[in-house]
N, CA, C and O atoms as a MOPAC input file, in Angstrom:
PM7 MOZYME 1SCF
protein

 N    169.18700 1    80.73700 1   171.46500 1
 C    170.16700 1    80.49800 1   172.50700 1
 C    169.88100 1    79.13000 1   173.11200 1
 O    168.72800 1    78.78700 1   173.37500 1
 N    170.91500 1    78.37000 1   173.32400 1
 C    170.76600 1    77.05000 1   173.92800 1
 C    171.17000 1    77.10800 1   175.38700 1
 O    171.76800 1    78.08000 1   175.85100 1
 N    170.83100 1    76.05000 1   176.09600 1
 C    171.18400 1    75.98000 1   177.51300 1
 C    172.62000 1    75.51200 1   177.71800 1
 O    173.12300 1    75.56700 1   178.84000 1
 N    173.29700 1    75.05000 1   176.65600 1
 C    174.67100 1    74.55700 1   176.79700 1
 C    175.58200 1    75.68900 1   177.24000 1
 O    175.58500 1    76.76700 1   176.64600 1
 N    176.34100 1    75.43800 1   178.26900 1
 C    177.31000 1    76.41200 1   178.74300 1
 C    176.71700 1    77.53900 1   179.56500 1
 O    177.45200 1    78.41800 1   180.01700 1
 N    175.42600 1    77.54000 1   179.77000 1
 C    174.78800 1    78.60100 1   180.54100 1
 C    174.83500 1    78.21900 1   182.01700 1
 O    174.38000 1    77.13900 1   182.39500 1
 N    175.38200 1    79.09800 1   182.85000 1
 C    175.50800 1    78.79100 1   184.26900 1
 C    174.15100 1    78.84600 1   184.95500 1
 O    173.20100 1    79.44300 1   184.44600 1
 N    174.08000 1    78.21500 1   186.11800 1
 C    172.82100 1    78.22700 1   186.86200 1
 C    172.50300 1    79.63400 1   187.35000 1
 O    171.33300 1    79.99500 1   187.47700 1
 N    173.53200 1    80.43200 1   187.62500 1
 C    173.29800 1    81.82300 1   188.03000 1
 C    172.67700 1    82.63200 1   186.90700 1
 O    171.76400 1    83.42600 1   187.13700 1
 N    173.17300 1    82.43100 1   185.68500 1
 C    172.61900 1    83.13100 1   184.52800 1
 C    171.17500 1    82.71200 1   184.30600 1
 O    170.32100 1    83.55000 1   184.01500 1
 N    170.89700 1    81.42600 1   184.43900 1
 C    169.52900 1    80.92800 1   184.27600 1
 C    168.60500 1    81.54200 1   185.32100 1
 O    167.49700 1    81.97500 1   185.00400 1
 N    169.07000 1    81.57500 1   186.57300 1
 C    168.25200 1    82.11800 1   187.65200 1
 C    167.95000 1    83.60000 1   187.43000 1
 O    166.80200 1    84.03100 1   187.53300 1
 N    168.99000 1    84.37100 1   187.12400 1
 C    168.80100 1    85.80600 1   186.89300 1
 C    167.90900 1    86.02400 1   185.67300 1
 O    167.05700 1    86.91300 1   185.67600 1
 N    168.10300 1    85.21800 1   184.63000 1
 C    167.27400 1    85.32100 1   183.43100 1
 C    165.81300 1    85.01300 1   183.72400 1
 O    164.91500 1    85.67000 1   183.19600 1
 N    165.58000 1    84.02200 1   184.55900 1
 C    164.21100 1    83.64900 1   184.91700 1
 C    163.53300 1    84.75300 1   185.72200 1
 O    162.37400 1    85.09000 1   185.47800 1
 N    164.25900 1    85.30700 1   186.67500 1
 C    163.70800 1    86.41100 1   187.48100 1
 C    163.41000 1    87.61300 1   186.57900 1
 O    162.36300 1    88.24700 1   186.70600 1
 N    164.33100 1    87.91700 1   185.68000 1
 C    164.12100 1    89.03500 1   184.75400 1
 C    162.91400 1    88.77400 1   183.85500 1
 O    162.14400 1    89.68900 1   183.56400 1
 N    162.74900 1    87.52700 1   183.41600 1
 C    161.61800 1    87.17600 1   182.55900 1
 C    160.29300 1    87.34500 1   183.30000 1
 O    159.32800 1    87.85500 1   182.73100 1
 N    160.23800 1    86.92100 1   184.56600 1
 C    159.01300 1    87.09500 1   185.35300 1
 C    158.69200 1    88.57900 1   185.55700 1
 O    157.54000 1    88.99700 1   185.43600 1
 N    159.71300 1    89.35900 1   185.86500 1
 C    159.50400 1    90.80300 1   186.05000 1
 C    159.04500 1    91.45400 1   184.75200 1
 O    158.15900 1    92.30900 1   184.76000 1
 N    159.64300 1    91.05300 1   183.64800 1
 C    159.25900 1    91.60900 1   182.35300 1
 C    157.81500 1    91.23100 1   182.00600 1
 O    157.05900 1    92.05500 1   181.49100 1
 N    157.44500 1    89.99400 1   182.28800 1
 C    156.07700 1    89.54700 1   182.01200 1
 C    155.07100 1    90.33500 1   182.84600 1
 O    154.02100 1    90.73600 1   182.34400 1
 N    155.39100 1    90.55300 1   184.10800 1
 C    154.50900 1    91.32500 1   184.98600 1
 C    154.35700 1    92.76200 1   184.46400 1
 O    153.24700 1    93.28600 1   184.36600 1
 N    155.48300 1    93.38100 1   184.13700 1
 C    155.44600 1    94.74900 1   183.62200 1
 C    154.70500 1    94.84200 1   182.29900 1
 O    153.94400 1    95.78200 1   182.06800 1
 N    154.93200 1    93.86200 1   181.43000 1
 C    154.24700 1    93.84200 1   180.13800 1
 C    152.74600 1    93.70400 1   180.33300 1
 O    151.96200 1    94.37000 1   179.65800 1
 N    152.35000 1    92.84300 1   181.25300 1
 C    150.91300 1    92.64200 1   181.51000 1
 C    150.26900 1    93.94300 1   181.98500 1
 O    149.18800 1    94.30600 1   181.52000 1
 N    150.92500 1    94.64500 1   182.90700 1
 C    150.38700 1    95.90900 1   183.41000 1
 C    150.29600 1    96.94600 1   182.29600 1
 O    149.30600 1    97.67200 1   182.19700 1
 N    151.33300 1    97.01600 1   181.45500 1
 C    151.33300 1    97.96200 1   180.34600 1
 C    150.24200 1    97.62300 1   179.33600 1
 O    149.57300 1    98.52000 1   178.82400 1
 N    150.05800 1    96.34700 1   179.04700 1
 C    149.02400 1    95.91700 1   178.10700 1
 C    147.63800 1    96.24400 1   178.66300 1
 O    146.77400 1    96.71300 1   177.92300 1
 N    147.41700 1    96.00400 1   179.95200 1
 C    146.12900 1    96.34000 1   180.57400 1
 C    145.84700 1    97.83900 1   180.48300 1
 O    144.73600 1    98.24800 1   180.14400 1
 N    146.85800 1    98.65200 1   180.78700 1
 C    146.69900 1   100.10500 1   180.72200 1
 C    146.37600 1   100.55100 1   179.29800 1
 O    145.46600 1   101.35100 1   179.07800 1
 N    147.12600 1   100.02700 1   178.34000 1
 C    146.92100 1   100.39800 1   176.94100 1
 C    145.53900 1    99.95100 1   176.46000 1
 O    144.87100 1   100.67700 1   175.72400 1
 N    145.11700 1    98.77000 1   176.87400 1
 C    143.79400 1    98.26000 1   176.49100 1
 C    142.70900 1    99.22400 1   176.96600 1
 O    141.78900 1    99.55600 1   176.21800 1
 N    142.82600 1    99.66900 1   178.21900 1
 C    141.84300 1   100.61400 1   178.77600 1
 C    141.83400 1   101.91700 1   177.98300 1
 O    140.76900 1   102.47200 1   177.70900 1
 N    143.02400 1   102.40800 1   177.61200 1
 C    143.10800 1   103.66700 1   176.87400 1
 C    142.51700 1   103.53500 1   175.47000 1
 O    141.84000 1   104.44700 1   174.99400 1
 N    142.76600 1   102.42000 1   174.81600 1
 C    142.32200 1   102.23000 1   173.43800 1
 C    140.83900 1   101.89700 1   173.35900 1
 O    140.12000 1   102.44500 1   172.52300 1
 N    140.37800 1   100.99500 1   174.23400 1
 C    138.99000 1   100.53400 1   174.13400 1
 C    138.02900 1   101.30900 1   175.03600 1
 O    136.82200 1   101.32500 1   174.79400 1
 N    138.56200 1   101.94200 1   176.06400 1
 C    137.69600 1   102.61600 1   177.02800 1
 C    137.05300 1   101.65100 1   178.01300 1
 O    136.19900 1   102.05200 1   178.80400 1
 N    137.45300 1   100.38600 1   177.97400 1
 C    136.88600 1    99.36200 1   178.87000 1
 C    138.01200 1    98.60500 1   179.56300 1
 O    139.16000 1    98.60000 1   179.11800 1
 N    137.64400 1    97.97100 1   180.65900 1
 C    138.58300 1    97.08800 1   181.34600 1
 C    138.83800 1    95.87100 1   180.46300 1
 O    137.94000 1    95.43800 1   179.74100 1
 N    140.04300 1    95.31500 1   180.50900 1
 C    140.28500 1    94.09000 1   179.74800 1
 C    139.46700 1    92.94500 1   180.33700 1
 O    139.13900 1    92.96100 1   181.52400 1
 N    139.14000 1    91.96100 1   179.52100 1
 C    138.32900 1    90.85000 1   180.04800 1
 C    139.10200 1    90.08200 1   181.12300 1
 O    140.24200 1    89.66900 1   180.91100 1
 N    138.46200 1    89.89900 1   182.27500 1
 C    139.12200 1    89.16500 1   183.35600 1
 C    139.09300 1    87.66300 1   183.08400 1
 O    139.96500 1    86.92800 1   183.54800 1
 N    138.09200 1    87.20700 1   182.33400 1
 C    137.99700 1    85.79900 1   181.95700 1
 C    137.53800 1    85.72400 1   180.50600 1
 O    136.33700 1    85.69300 1   180.23900 1
 N    138.47700 1    85.69500 1   179.57200 1
 C    138.10200 1    85.66400 1   178.16000 1
 C    137.26100 1    84.44900 1   177.76200 1
 O    136.61300 1    84.46300 1   176.71600 1
 N    137.26700 1    83.40000 1   178.58600 1
 C    136.46800 1    82.21100 1   178.28400 1
 C    135.00600 1    82.38400 1   178.66200 1
 O    134.17000 1    81.56500 1   178.28000 1
 N    134.68000 1    83.44700 1   179.41400 1
 C    133.30700 1    83.73600 1   179.80500 1
 C    132.48000 1    84.00700 1   178.55300 1
 O    132.90200 1    84.77000 1   177.68400 1
 N    131.31500 1    83.39400 1   178.45700 1
 C    130.46300 1    83.56400 1   177.27700 1
 C    129.90300 1    84.98000 1   177.14200 1
 O    129.40200 1    85.34900 1   176.08000 1
 N    129.98300 1    85.76800 1   178.20200 1
 C    129.53400 1    87.16100 1   178.13800 1
 C    130.53300 1    88.04700 1   177.38300 1
 O    130.18800 1    89.14300 1   176.94100 1
 N    131.75000 1    87.57100 1   177.24300 1
 C    132.79500 1    88.29700 1   176.51000 1
 C    132.69000 1    87.89400 1   175.04700 1
 O    132.64600 1    86.70700 1   174.72300 1
 N    132.65000 1    88.88500 1   174.17100 1
 C    132.54700 1    88.59900 1   172.74300 1
 C    133.76800 1    87.83600 1   172.23700 1
 O    134.86800 1    87.96800 1   172.77300 1
 N    133.55300 1    87.04100 1   171.20000 1
 C    134.63500 1    86.23500 1   170.64000 1
 C    135.75600 1    87.13300 1   170.13000 1
 O    136.93000 1    86.84500 1   170.36700 1
 N    135.41900 1    88.20500 1   169.43900 1
 C    136.43700 1    89.11100 1   168.91300 1
 C    137.27700 1    89.72800 1   170.01300 1
 O    138.50000 1    89.81300 1   169.90500 1
 N    136.60500 1    90.16000 1   171.08200 1
 C    137.32900 1    90.76700 1   172.20500 1
 C    138.21000 1    89.73200 1   172.89900 1
 O    139.35200 1    90.02400 1   173.25300 1
 N    137.68300 1    88.52700 1   173.09500 1
 C    138.45100 1    87.47200 1   173.75700 1
 C    139.68400 1    87.09200 1   172.92700 1
 O    140.77400 1    86.93200 1   173.47600 1
 N    139.51500 1    86.95100 1   171.62000 1
 C    140.65400 1    86.61000 1   170.76400 1
 C    141.67100 1    87.74400 1   170.72000 1
 O    142.87800 1    87.50600 1   170.77000 1
 N    141.18600 1    88.96700 1   170.62800 1
 C    142.09300 1    90.11900 1   170.61000 1
 C    142.91500 1    90.16400 1   171.88100 1
 O    144.13000 1    90.35600 1   171.83800 1
 N    142.25800 1    89.98900 1   173.00100 1
 C    142.95000 1    90.02000 1   174.29800 1
 C    143.99100 1    88.89900 1   174.37800 1
 O    145.11600 1    89.12200 1   174.82400 1
 N    143.60400 1    87.68400 1   173.94100 1
 C    144.52200 1    86.54700 1   173.99600 1
 C    145.74800 1    86.78500 1   173.10500 1
 O    146.87300 1    86.48500 1   173.50400 1
 N    145.53400 1    87.31000 1   171.93000 1
 C    146.64300 1    87.55400 1   171.00800 1
 C    147.56200 1    88.63900 1   171.54100 1
 O    148.78100 1    88.47100 1   171.56600 1
 N    146.97900 1    89.75300 1   171.96900 1
 C    147.78000 1    90.88200 1   172.45200 1
 C    148.58900 1    90.48800 1   173.68600 1
 O    149.78400 1    90.77400 1   173.75800 1
 N    147.95500 1    89.84200 1   174.64600 1
 C    148.68700 1    89.47000 1   175.86100 1
 C    149.70300 1    88.37100 1   175.58000 1
 O    150.81500 1    88.41200 1   176.10700 1
 N    149.34200 1    87.39700 1   174.76600 1
 C    150.26400 1    86.31000 1   174.46700 1
 C    151.53200 1    86.80000 1   173.78000 1
 O    152.64200 1    86.46600 1   174.19500 1
 N    151.36100 1    87.58600 1   172.73500 1
 C    152.52000 1    88.09700 1   172.00200 1
 C    153.31100 1    89.08100 1   172.86400 1
 O    154.54000 1    89.02200 1   172.90400 1
 N    152.61600 1    89.98000 1   173.54800 1
 C    153.29000 1    90.99600 1   174.35600 1
 C    154.12600 1    90.40300 1   175.47700 1
 O    155.27500 1    90.79700 1   175.67900 1
 N    153.55500 1    89.46800 1   176.19500 1
 C    154.26700 1    88.86200 1   177.31900 1
 C    155.40400 1    87.96500 1   176.82400 1
 O    156.49200 1    87.97500 1   177.40100 1
 N    155.16600 1    87.19600 1   175.77000 1
 C    156.23100 1    86.34600 1   175.23400 1
 C    157.40200 1    87.18900 1   174.73600 1
 O    158.56100 1    86.84000 1   174.96300 1
 N    157.10600 1    88.28700 1   174.06500 1
 C    158.17200 1    89.16000 1   173.56500 1
 C    158.94700 1    89.78800 1   174.71600 1
 O    160.17500 1    89.86000 1   174.66600 1
 N    158.25000 1    90.24000 1   175.74500 1
 C    158.91600 1    90.85200 1   176.89500 1
 C    159.82400 1    89.84800 1   177.59900 1
 O    160.94500 1    90.18900 1   177.97700 1
 N    159.35700 1    88.62400 1   177.77700 1
 C    160.17200 1    87.58600 1   178.42400 1
 C    161.40400 1    87.27100 1   177.59300 1
 O    162.50600 1    87.16300 1   178.12900 1
 N    161.22300 1    87.12300 1   176.28800 1
 C    162.35100 1    86.82800 1   175.40800 1
 C    163.40300 1    87.92900 1   175.46900 1
 O    164.59200 1    87.65000 1   175.62200 1
 N    162.96900 1    89.16500 1   175.35000 1
 C    163.91000 1    90.28400 1   175.37100 1
 C    164.62500 1    90.39700 1   176.71300 1
 O    165.81700 1    90.70100 1   176.76200 1
 N    163.89800 1    90.15200 1   177.80300 1
 C    164.51300 1    90.21800 1   179.13200 1
 C    165.56700 1    89.13300 1   179.30800 1
 O    166.65000 1    89.39900 1   179.83100 1
 N    165.26300 1    87.92000 1   178.88000 1
 C    166.23100 1    86.82100 1   179.01600 1
 C    167.45900 1    87.06400 1   178.15300 1
 O    168.58300 1    86.80600 1   178.58500 1
 N    167.25500 1    87.55700 1   176.94200 1
 C    168.39600 1    87.82400 1   176.05700 1
 C    169.26500 1    88.94700 1   176.61900 1
 O    170.49200 1    88.85300 1   176.61400 1
 N    168.62600 1    89.99800 1   177.09800 1
 C    169.38600 1    91.12500 1   177.66200 1
 C    170.16000 1    90.68000 1   178.89500 1
 O    171.30800 1    91.08200 1   179.08500 1
 N    169.55100 1    89.86600 1   179.72000 1
 C    170.21800 1    89.36600 1   180.91600 1
 C    171.41300 1    88.49300 1   180.54900 1
 O    172.48700 1    88.63300 1   181.13400 1
 N    171.23200 1    87.59600 1   179.58600 1
 C    172.32200 1    86.71600 1   179.16900 1
 C    173.47900 1    87.52800 1   178.59400 1
 O    174.64000 1    87.24700 1   178.89000 1
 N    173.17200 1    88.52500 1   177.77800 1
 C    174.23000 1    89.37300 1   177.20900 1
 C    174.98400 1    90.11500 1   178.30200 1
 O    176.21400 1    90.17000 1   178.29800 1
 N    174.23300 1    90.68500 1   179.23600 1
 C    174.85800 1    91.45300 1   180.31500 1
 C    175.72800 1    90.55600 1   181.19400 1
 O    176.83700 1    90.93500 1   181.57100 1
 N    175.22300 1    89.37400 1   181.51600 1
 C    175.98000 1    88.44200 1   182.35700 1
 C    177.25400 1    87.99400 1   181.61100 1
 O    178.31800 1    87.86000 1   182.21500 1
 N    177.13200 1    87.77100 1   180.33000 1
 C    178.28200 1    87.34800 1   179.52600 1
 C    179.33400 1    88.45200 1   179.47900 1
 O    180.53100 1    88.18600 1   179.59300 1
 N    178.87900 1    89.68900 1   179.31200 1
 C    179.79000 1    90.83100 1   179.25300 1
 C    180.52500 1    91.04600 1   180.56400 1
 O    181.66900 1    91.50100 1   180.57100 1
 N    179.87500 1    90.72300 1   181.67000 1
 C    180.46800 1    90.97200 1   182.98600 1
 C    181.09500 1    89.70900 1   183.57900 1
 O    181.15900 1    89.54600 1   184.79700 1
 N    181.55300 1    88.82400 1   182.70200 1
 C    182.33000 1    87.68300 1   183.17900 1
 C    181.53300 1    86.44300 1   183.47600 1
 O    182.10600 1    85.43900 1   183.90000 1
 N    180.22300 1    86.46900 1   183.26900 1
 C    179.43700 1    85.25500 1   183.46400 1
 C    179.65400 1    84.32500 1   182.30600 1
 O    180.22200 1    84.72200 1   181.28900 1
 N    179.21600 1    83.09600 1   182.43700 1
 C    179.40400 1    82.15000 1   181.32900 1
 C    178.22000 1    82.16100 1   180.40000 1
 O    178.20400 1    81.42700 1   179.41200 1

């Protein structure tokens, strides 16, 4: 999706939806991490006390999860706004 023809209202609503989706995704990922590993997720993956495998796993899972949630939220918002008369 390009920014051409996208109204500022659609951009604003999409941005808010993306932030909310990222927050929700982060909370869900943290909860799932605790359930799967039995440990709290690393608060600072760059800390040398955190194993490289755990730090990389955390970075990959959170990066992909949050990016996917933001993308889906923005697309859903744009579709909904378009359907309801937005540009």
